[in-house]
Coordinates of C-alpha atoms and ligand atoms in Angstrom, one line a residue:
Chain O
M1 CA 47.7 95.6 -77.1
K2 CA 49.2 94.5 -73.9
D3 CA 52.3 96.5 -74.5
E4 CA 50.4 99.6 -75.4
N5 CA 48.6 99.4 -72.1
R6 CA 51.8 99.0 -70.3
T7 CA 53.4 102.1 -71.8
N8 CA 50.3 104.1 -71.0
L9 CA 50.5 103.1 -67.4
E10 CA 54.2 103.5 -66.9
P11 CA 54.7 107.2 -66.5
V12 CA 52.1 107.5 -63.8
D13 CA 53.3 104.5 -62.2
R14 CA 56.9 105.5 -62.1
E15 CA 55.9 108.8 -60.5
R16 CA 54.0 107.0 -57.8
R17 CA 56.8 104.7 -57.2
T18 CA 59.3 107.5 -56.7
F19 CA 56.9 109.2 -54.4
I20 CA 56.4 106.1 -52.4
G21 CA 60.1 105.6 -52.3
A22 CA 60.6 109.1 -51.0
A23 CA 57.9 108.7 -48.4
A24 CA 59.3 105.4 -47.2
G25 CA 62.8 106.9 -46.8
V26 CA 61.5 109.5 -44.3
G27 CA 61.1 108.2 -40.8
A28 CA 59.8 111.4 -39.3
S29 CA 59.3 114.9 -40.7
M30 CA 58.5 118.3 -39.3
V31 CA 55.1 119.5 -40.6
A32 CA 55.1 122.6 -38.4
P33 CA 57.5 123.9 -35.8
G34 CA 57.5 121.4 -33.0
V35 CA 55.0 119.1 -34.7
I36 CA 56.6 116.0 -35.9
L37 CA 54.9 113.6 -38.1
H38 CA 56.0 110.0 -37.8
A39 CA 55.6 108.2 -41.1
V40 CA 54.7 104.6 -40.8
E41 CA 57.6 102.8 -42.5
A42 CA 55.9 99.8 -43.8
A43 CA 52.2 99.3 -44.0
P44 CA 50.5 96.0 -44.8
R45 CA 49.1 95.8 -48.3
A46 CA 45.4 96.4 -48.6
T47 CA 44.8 96.0 -52.3
S48 CA 45.5 93.1 -54.7
V49 CA 49.0 92.7 -56.1
S50 CA 49.2 93.9 -59.7
S51 CA 51.2 93.1 -62.8
D52 CA 52.4 96.7 -62.9
V53 CA 55.5 95.3 -61.2
R54 CA 57.5 92.2 -61.8
W55 CA 59.9 91.3 -59.0
G56 CA 63.2 89.8 -59.8
L57 CA 66.9 89.4 -58.9
A58 CA 70.1 90.3 -60.7
I59 CA 73.1 88.4 -59.6
D60 CA 76.6 89.4 -60.4
T61 CA 78.6 86.2 -60.2
A62 CA 81.9 88.1 -60.2
K63 CA 81.0 89.5 -56.8
C64 CA 79.7 86.2 -55.3
A65 CA 82.5 85.1 -53.0
E66 CA 83.8 81.5 -52.7
G67 CA 83.0 80.0 -49.4
C68 CA 80.5 82.7 -48.4
S69 CA 77.0 81.4 -47.4
A70 CA 75.5 84.7 -46.1
C71 CA 72.5 84.6 -48.4
I72 CA 71.7 81.0 -47.6
D73 CA 72.0 81.6 -43.9
A74 CA 69.8 84.7 -44.1
C75 CA 67.2 82.8 -46.1
D76 CA 67.2 80.0 -43.6
R77 CA 66.6 82.4 -40.7
E78 CA 64.1 84.5 -42.5
N79 CA 61.9 81.5 -43.5
G80 CA 62.5 79.3 -40.5
L81 CA 64.4 76.7 -42.5
D82 CA 66.9 76.5 -39.7
L83 CA 64.2 74.8 -37.6
Q84 CA 64.6 71.6 -39.5
T85 CA 66.4 68.7 -37.8
K86 CA 67.7 65.5 -39.2
P87 CA 65.4 62.6 -38.5
K88 CA 67.4 60.0 -36.6
P89 CA 67.2 57.1 -39.0
L90 CA 68.4 59.2 -41.9
S91 CA 72.0 59.3 -42.9
E92 CA 73.8 62.6 -43.2
S93 CA 74.1 62.3 -47.0
K94 CA 70.4 61.5 -47.4
W95 CA 69.5 64.4 -45.2
D96 CA 71.7 66.7 -47.2
Q97 CA 69.6 65.7 -50.3
Q98 CA 66.3 65.8 -48.5
K99 CA 66.2 68.9 -46.3
A100 CA 64.5 72.0 -47.6
V101 CA 66.8 74.5 -49.3
W102 CA 65.5 77.6 -51.0
I103 CA 69.0 78.8 -52.1
R104 CA 71.8 76.6 -53.3
K105 CA 75.3 77.8 -53.8
V106 CA 76.4 76.4 -57.2
K107 CA 80.0 76.3 -58.3
L108 CA 80.8 76.1 -62.0
Q109 CA 84.2 75.2 -63.4
D110 CA 85.3 75.6 -66.9
N111 CA 87.4 72.4 -67.4
Q112 CA 89.4 73.9 -70.2
T113 CA 90.4 77.1 -68.6
G114 CA 89.9 76.2 -64.9
R115 CA 87.9 79.3 -64.3
I116 CA 85.5 78.9 -61.4
T117 CA 82.3 80.8 -61.0
N118 CA 80.1 80.8 -57.9
L119 CA 76.5 81.6 -57.9
P120 CA 73.4 81.4 -55.6
M121 CA 70.6 79.5 -57.2
M122 CA 67.0 79.9 -56.1
C123 CA 63.6 79.7 -57.8
Q124 CA 64.1 81.6 -61.0
H125 CA 60.5 83.0 -60.9
C126 CA 59.8 82.0 -64.5
E127 CA 57.4 84.0 -66.4
D128 CA 56.1 80.7 -67.9
P129 CA 56.7 78.4 -64.9
P130 CA 56.6 74.6 -65.7
C131 CA 55.9 74.0 -62.0
V132 CA 52.6 75.8 -62.5
D133 CA 51.8 74.0 -65.7
V134 CA 52.0 70.6 -64.1
C135 CA 50.4 71.2 -60.7
P136 CA 47.1 69.2 -60.6
T137 CA 45.5 71.3 -57.9
G138 CA 46.4 74.9 -58.7
A139 CA 48.6 75.1 -55.6
S140 CA 51.7 76.1 -57.6
F141 CA 50.8 79.5 -59.0
K142 CA 52.3 82.8 -60.2
R143 CA 51.2 85.9 -58.4
A144 CA 50.4 89.0 -60.5
D145 CA 53.7 90.6 -59.5
G146 CA 55.6 87.6 -60.9
I147 CA 56.3 85.7 -57.7
V148 CA 55.9 82.0 -58.2
M149 CA 54.9 80.2 -55.0
V150 CA 52.9 77.4 -53.5
D151 CA 49.5 77.8 -51.8
R152 CA 50.1 75.2 -49.2
H153 CA 46.4 75.0 -48.5
L154 CA 45.9 73.4 -51.9
C155 CA 49.2 71.4 -52.2
I156 CA 48.7 67.7 -52.0
G157 CA 52.4 66.9 -52.0
C158 CA 52.5 65.0 -55.3
R159 CA 55.8 66.6 -56.2
Y160 CA 55.1 66.9 -59.9
C161 CA 56.4 70.5 -59.7
M162 CA 59.7 69.3 -58.3
M163 CA 60.2 67.1 -61.3
A164 CA 59.1 69.8 -63.7
C165 CA 61.4 72.5 -62.4
P166 CA 64.6 72.7 -64.4
Y167 CA 66.4 74.4 -61.6
K168 CA 65.9 72.0 -58.7
A169 CA 64.4 74.9 -56.9
R170 CA 61.8 73.1 -54.9
S171 CA 61.8 71.1 -51.7
F172 CA 59.4 68.8 -50.1
I173 CA 58.9 68.7 -46.3
H174 CA 59.0 65.1 -45.2
E175 CA 58.6 65.4 -41.5
A176 CA 56.3 67.3 -39.0
L177 CA 57.8 70.6 -38.0
E178 CA 57.6 72.7 -34.9
G179 CA 58.2 76.3 -34.0
Q180 CA 57.3 77.7 -37.4
L181 CA 57.4 81.5 -37.8
T182 CA 54.2 83.4 -37.8
S183 CA 55.2 85.0 -41.1
V184 CA 56.2 81.7 -42.8
P185 CA 53.7 78.9 -42.2
R186 CA 55.2 75.6 -43.5
G187 CA 54.6 72.0 -42.7
K188 CA 54.8 68.3 -43.6
G189 CA 53.5 67.2 -46.9
C190 CA 53.9 70.3 -48.9
V191 CA 56.3 71.6 -51.4
E192 CA 58.0 75.0 -51.0
S193 CA 60.6 77.2 -52.7
C194 CA 61.9 80.8 -52.7
N195 CA 59.0 83.2 -52.8
L196 CA 61.1 86.4 -53.0
C197 CA 60.4 87.1 -49.3
V198 CA 56.7 87.5 -50.2
D199 CA 55.8 88.9 -46.8
R200 CA 58.4 91.6 -47.1
R201 CA 56.8 92.5 -50.4
D202 CA 53.4 92.7 -48.8
Y203 CA 54.7 94.9 -46.1
G204 CA 56.3 97.3 -48.5
E205 CA 59.9 96.4 -47.6
E206 CA 62.7 97.3 -50.0
S207 CA 64.7 94.1 -50.4
T208 CA 65.0 90.4 -49.8
A209 CA 66.8 88.7 -46.9
C210 CA 69.5 87.3 -49.3
A211 CA 70.2 90.6 -51.0
D212 CA 70.4 92.3 -47.6
A213 CA 72.8 89.7 -46.2
C214 CA 75.0 89.8 -49.3
A215 CA 75.2 93.6 -49.0
A216 CA 76.0 93.4 -45.3
E217 CA 78.9 91.2 -46.1
G218 CA 80.1 93.9 -48.5
H219 CA 79.7 91.7 -51.6
N220 CA 76.6 93.3 -53.2
A221 CA 76.3 90.4 -55.6
I222 CA 72.5 90.2 -55.4
V223 CA 70.2 93.1 -56.4
F224 CA 66.5 92.8 -55.9
G225 CA 63.9 95.0 -57.6
D226 CA 61.2 95.7 -60.1
L227 CA 62.0 94.5 -63.6
K228 CA 59.3 96.5 -65.1
D229 CA 60.5 99.8 -63.7
P230 CA 63.2 101.1 -66.1
E231 CA 64.5 103.4 -63.3
S232 CA 64.9 100.7 -60.7
P233 CA 68.5 99.8 -59.7
I234 CA 67.9 96.2 -61.0
S235 CA 66.8 97.5 -64.4
Q236 CA 69.7 99.8 -64.6
L237 CA 72.1 97.0 -63.7
L238 CA 70.6 94.7 -66.3
K239 CA 71.0 97.5 -68.8
A240 CA 74.6 98.0 -68.0
L241 CA 75.8 94.4 -67.5
P242 CA 75.6 91.5 -69.9
T243 CA 73.4 89.0 -68.1
R244 CA 71.9 85.7 -69.0
Q245 CA 69.0 83.5 -67.9
I246 CA 70.2 80.1 -66.9
R247 CA 68.9 77.5 -69.4
E248 CA 67.6 80.3 -71.6
D249 CA 67.0 77.7 -74.3
L250 CA 63.9 76.7 -72.3
E251 CA 62.4 80.1 -72.9
L252 CA 60.9 80.4 -69.5
N253 CA 61.8 84.1 -69.2
T254 CA 63.2 83.8 -65.7
G255 CA 63.0 86.7 -63.2
V256 CA 66.5 85.9 -61.9
R257 CA 69.3 87.0 -64.2
Y258 CA 73.0 86.2 -63.9
A259 CA 76.1 88.2 -65.0
G260 CA 79.4 86.5 -65.7
V261 CA 78.1 83.1 -66.6
Chain H
M1 CA -8.9 60.9 -28.7
A2 CA -6.0 60.4 -31.0
K3 CA -6.0 64.2 -31.5
A4 CA -5.7 64.9 -27.8
A5 CA -2.9 62.4 -27.5
L6 CA -1.1 64.1 -30.4
K7 CA -1.6 67.4 -28.8
A8 CA -0.2 66.2 -25.5
S9 CA 2.8 64.6 -27.0
L10 CA 3.5 67.8 -29.1
F11 CA 3.2 69.8 -25.9
L12 CA 5.6 67.5 -24.1
G13 CA 8.0 67.6 -27.0
L14 CA 8.0 71.3 -27.0
M15 CA 8.5 71.5 -23.2
W16 CA 11.4 69.0 -23.5
A17 CA 13.0 71.1 -26.3
L18 CA 12.7 74.2 -24.1
V19 CA 14.2 72.5 -21.1
A20 CA 16.9 71.0 -23.1
Q21 CA 17.8 74.4 -24.5
V22 CA 18.0 76.0 -21.1
V23 CA 20.3 73.2 -19.9
L24 CA 22.4 73.5 -23.0
A25 CA 22.8 77.2 -22.6
D26 CA 24.0 76.6 -19.0
E27 CA 26.4 74.0 -20.3
V28 CA 27.9 76.1 -23.0
K29 CA 31.4 76.4 -21.8
R30 CA 33.4 79.5 -22.3
Y31 CA 36.6 78.5 -23.9
V32 CA 38.3 81.9 -23.9
V33 CA 41.3 81.3 -21.7
E34 CA 41.7 83.6 -18.6
G35 CA 44.7 85.8 -18.9
S36 CA 44.5 86.1 -22.7
R37 CA 43.8 89.4 -24.3
A38 CA 40.5 88.0 -25.7
A39 CA 39.3 87.5 -22.1
E40 CA 39.3 91.3 -21.6
L41 CA 37.1 91.9 -24.7
D42 CA 33.4 91.8 -25.1
A43 CA 33.6 90.2 -28.5
C44 CA 35.9 89.0 -31.3
V45 CA 36.0 90.8 -34.7
E46 CA 32.4 89.6 -35.1
P47 CA 29.7 88.9 -32.5
T48 CA 30.6 85.8 -30.5
E49 CA 27.7 83.7 -31.9
R50 CA 28.8 84.5 -35.4
M51 CA 32.4 83.7 -34.6
R52 CA 31.4 80.4 -33.2
R53 CA 29.6 79.3 -36.3
M54 CA 31.6 81.1 -39.0
H55 CA 35.2 81.6 -38.0
F56 CA 36.5 78.9 -40.4
E57 CA 34.6 80.5 -43.3
F58 CA 36.1 83.9 -42.5
I59 CA 39.7 82.7 -42.4
K60 CA 39.2 80.4 -45.4
H61 CA 38.2 83.3 -47.6
Q62 CA 40.9 85.5 -46.1
R63 CA 43.6 83.0 -46.7
T64 CA 42.9 83.0 -50.5
L65 CA 43.1 86.8 -50.5
T66 CA 46.3 86.8 -48.6
V67 CA 48.1 84.0 -50.4
H68 CA 47.0 84.9 -53.9
E69 CA 46.4 88.6 -53.8
G70 CA 48.9 89.6 -51.2
I71 CA 46.4 91.4 -49.0
R72 CA 47.5 91.7 -45.4
G73 CA 46.2 93.3 -42.3
S74 CA 42.7 92.2 -43.0
K75 CA 40.0 91.9 -40.3
Y76 CA 40.1 88.1 -40.2
S77 CA 43.4 86.4 -39.6
L78 CA 44.6 83.2 -38.0
A79 CA 47.7 85.0 -36.7
G80 CA 45.2 87.4 -35.1
C81 CA 43.4 84.5 -33.4
V82 CA 46.7 83.4 -32.0
D83 CA 47.8 86.9 -30.9
C84 CA 44.6 87.5 -29.0
H85 CA 43.7 84.1 -27.6
I86 CA 47.2 83.1 -26.5
S87 CA 47.8 82.7 -22.8
Y88 CA 51.0 82.7 -20.8
N89 CA 52.2 80.5 -18.0
A90 CA 53.8 81.7 -14.8
E91 CA 57.1 81.9 -16.6
H92 CA 55.5 84.2 -19.3
E93 CA 55.9 81.5 -21.9
P94 CA 53.1 81.4 -24.5
Q95 CA 51.1 78.2 -24.4
P96 CA 50.5 76.6 -27.8
I97 CA 47.0 77.5 -28.8
N98 CA 46.1 74.1 -30.2
R99 CA 46.9 72.3 -26.9
P100 CA 43.8 70.6 -25.5
D101 CA 43.6 73.1 -22.6
Q102 CA 44.0 76.2 -24.7
F103 CA 41.5 78.1 -26.7
C104 CA 41.5 76.5 -30.1
G105 CA 42.5 73.0 -28.9
A106 CA 39.9 72.8 -26.1
C107 CA 36.9 73.7 -28.3
H108 CA 38.0 71.6 -31.2
A109 CA 38.4 68.6 -28.8
Y110 CA 34.9 69.2 -27.5
A111 CA 33.5 69.5 -31.0
A112 CA 35.6 66.6 -32.2
V113 CA 36.8 68.6 -35.2
D114 CA 40.3 68.0 -36.4
L115 CA 42.4 71.1 -36.1
N116 CA 45.3 71.0 -38.5
C117 CA 45.9 74.7 -39.1
F118 CA 48.8 74.5 -36.7
D119 CA 50.6 71.7 -38.6
C120 CA 51.9 74.6 -40.6
H121 CA 50.9 77.8 -38.8
A122 CA 52.7 79.1 -35.7
S123 CA 50.7 78.1 -32.6
V124 CA 52.3 80.8 -30.6
P125 CA 53.1 84.4 -31.6
N126 CA 56.4 83.8 -33.3
R127 CA 57.8 86.7 -35.2
P128 CA 61.5 87.5 -35.3
E129 CA 61.8 91.1 -34.2
S130 CA 63.4 91.8 -37.6
S131 CA 60.3 90.7 -39.5
P132 CA 58.6 93.3 -41.6
E133 CA 55.4 92.5 -39.9
A134 CA 56.9 93.1 -36.4
R135 CA 58.3 96.4 -37.7
A136 CA 55.0 97.4 -39.2
A137 CA 53.3 96.5 -35.9
H138 CA 55.7 98.6 -33.9
A139 CA 55.4 101.5 -36.2
A140 CA 51.6 101.3 -36.1
A141 CA 51.6 101.2 -32.4
G142 CA 54.0 104.1 -32.2
V143 CA 56.6 102.2 -30.3
G144 CA 60.2 102.2 -31.3
Q145 CA 61.2 99.2 -29.4
P146 CA 59.8 95.7 -29.8
G147 CA 57.2 95.3 -27.1
H148 CA 54.4 92.9 -26.4
L149 CA 53.3 92.2 -29.9
A150 CA 50.1 90.5 -29.0
H151 CA 49.0 93.8 -27.4
A152 CA 50.6 96.2 -29.9
H153 CA 49.0 94.5 -32.9
P154 CA 45.8 92.8 -32.3
G155 CA 45.1 92.3 -36.0
G156 CA 48.2 90.2 -36.1
G157 CA 48.8 90.4 -39.8
E158 CA 46.9 87.6 -41.5
R159 CA 48.5 84.5 -42.6
Ligands
LIG1 S1 62.4 78.0 -61.2 FE1 61.3 76.1 -60.9 S2 60.0 76.5 -59.1 FE2 60.7 78.5 -59.8 S3 59.1 79.2 -61.3 FE3 60.6 78.1 -62.5 S4 59.9 76.0 -62.6 FE4 58.8 77.0 -60.9
LIG2 S1 53.5 69.1 -54.9 FE1 51.9 70.6 -54.5 S2 52.5 72.4 -55.6 FE2 53.7 70.7 -56.5 S3 52.5 69.9 -58.2 FE3 51.9 68.7 -56.5 S4 50.1 69.8 -55.6 FE4 51.1 71.2 -57.0

């Protein structure tokens, strides 16, 4: 039943998406000689997010370069994670474990062959997220468009979700913060994790900070997009490349897929 | 006899209530900070009286819509409060709005109501120029270059 509905919706939806894409690509257009119409590039969302889309990432580990941290740095800047400072009494090693990180660079080595694989690891935006299952307050939730995030107004900081997450994706903020960004409110006592640049989504932007940064470095290892749109670059990539979900045995149907692992 | 006394005391009580009200009305302080954009406006997004009593209700409902439904650019917005009520010192630095001499901080101190919005939310307009919100604001205001956001985008983009 659900799938039937989905197929019914899809053609219309795809058309609309292409149209929106085209409109967004045009900064200004001539409507009559001498009259130039300036299209607003990104408008704030005025209607509820819907499950017509499911946002996700495809990561080609073959393109993820050793020693590169462009995605992590961009994520830190985008979300104000670079505002954190080490509390004095804490040792460097403790701080490394404790500070909020939304993306980790993970290095895998096959001990038999010596082959090394690098990959960025962020919240996998599970379709059936364990972090949501265990949250006692409803703070950890999945948006209709597949983004798993924390409503900090509801979070009591119990950290159940951090224990439930198989990917170590979540961080707890231990200390009071200052200088937060308007677009990313965050503070002491709450848990947080990658939200696929949720405010970029709501302002109709194309991509995420990490994907942009990776592309700017010329690596193009991260592709962001709509998993439900068969025409989207991410769907095309997933069709072409053999990809896997990490810990697919858990059957969480993650929204982040990896090639070459 | 008793009736007359009751009447008299009722009358006195009424008079007292009236006088008290007049005094109170005189005493109601205006917390809008001079030099902020709000100081130039007649009213907020709702009539002043309504804002005084209801602002927390407005942003409480809006926050759910924004966080869970992804709706932005709504009429009520905490970032909008900050954009409009922020004031600047002589060096043109924005003054944190929850400081006891600023709009939110002063009134909350007077009313003895804990103000913890700004434990998480930015207490000064604080958008990197590259943020989608800033770009949307610039586009909406028809300015190519980043300008004075608080003026270009009074709605603020709710958070
Ligand atoms: S990866 Fe972790 S934080 Fe993200 S949705 Fe899955 S369980 Fe939740
Ligand atoms: S830390 Fe917050 S989001 Fe995580 S389970 Fe507890 S209340 Fe829910």
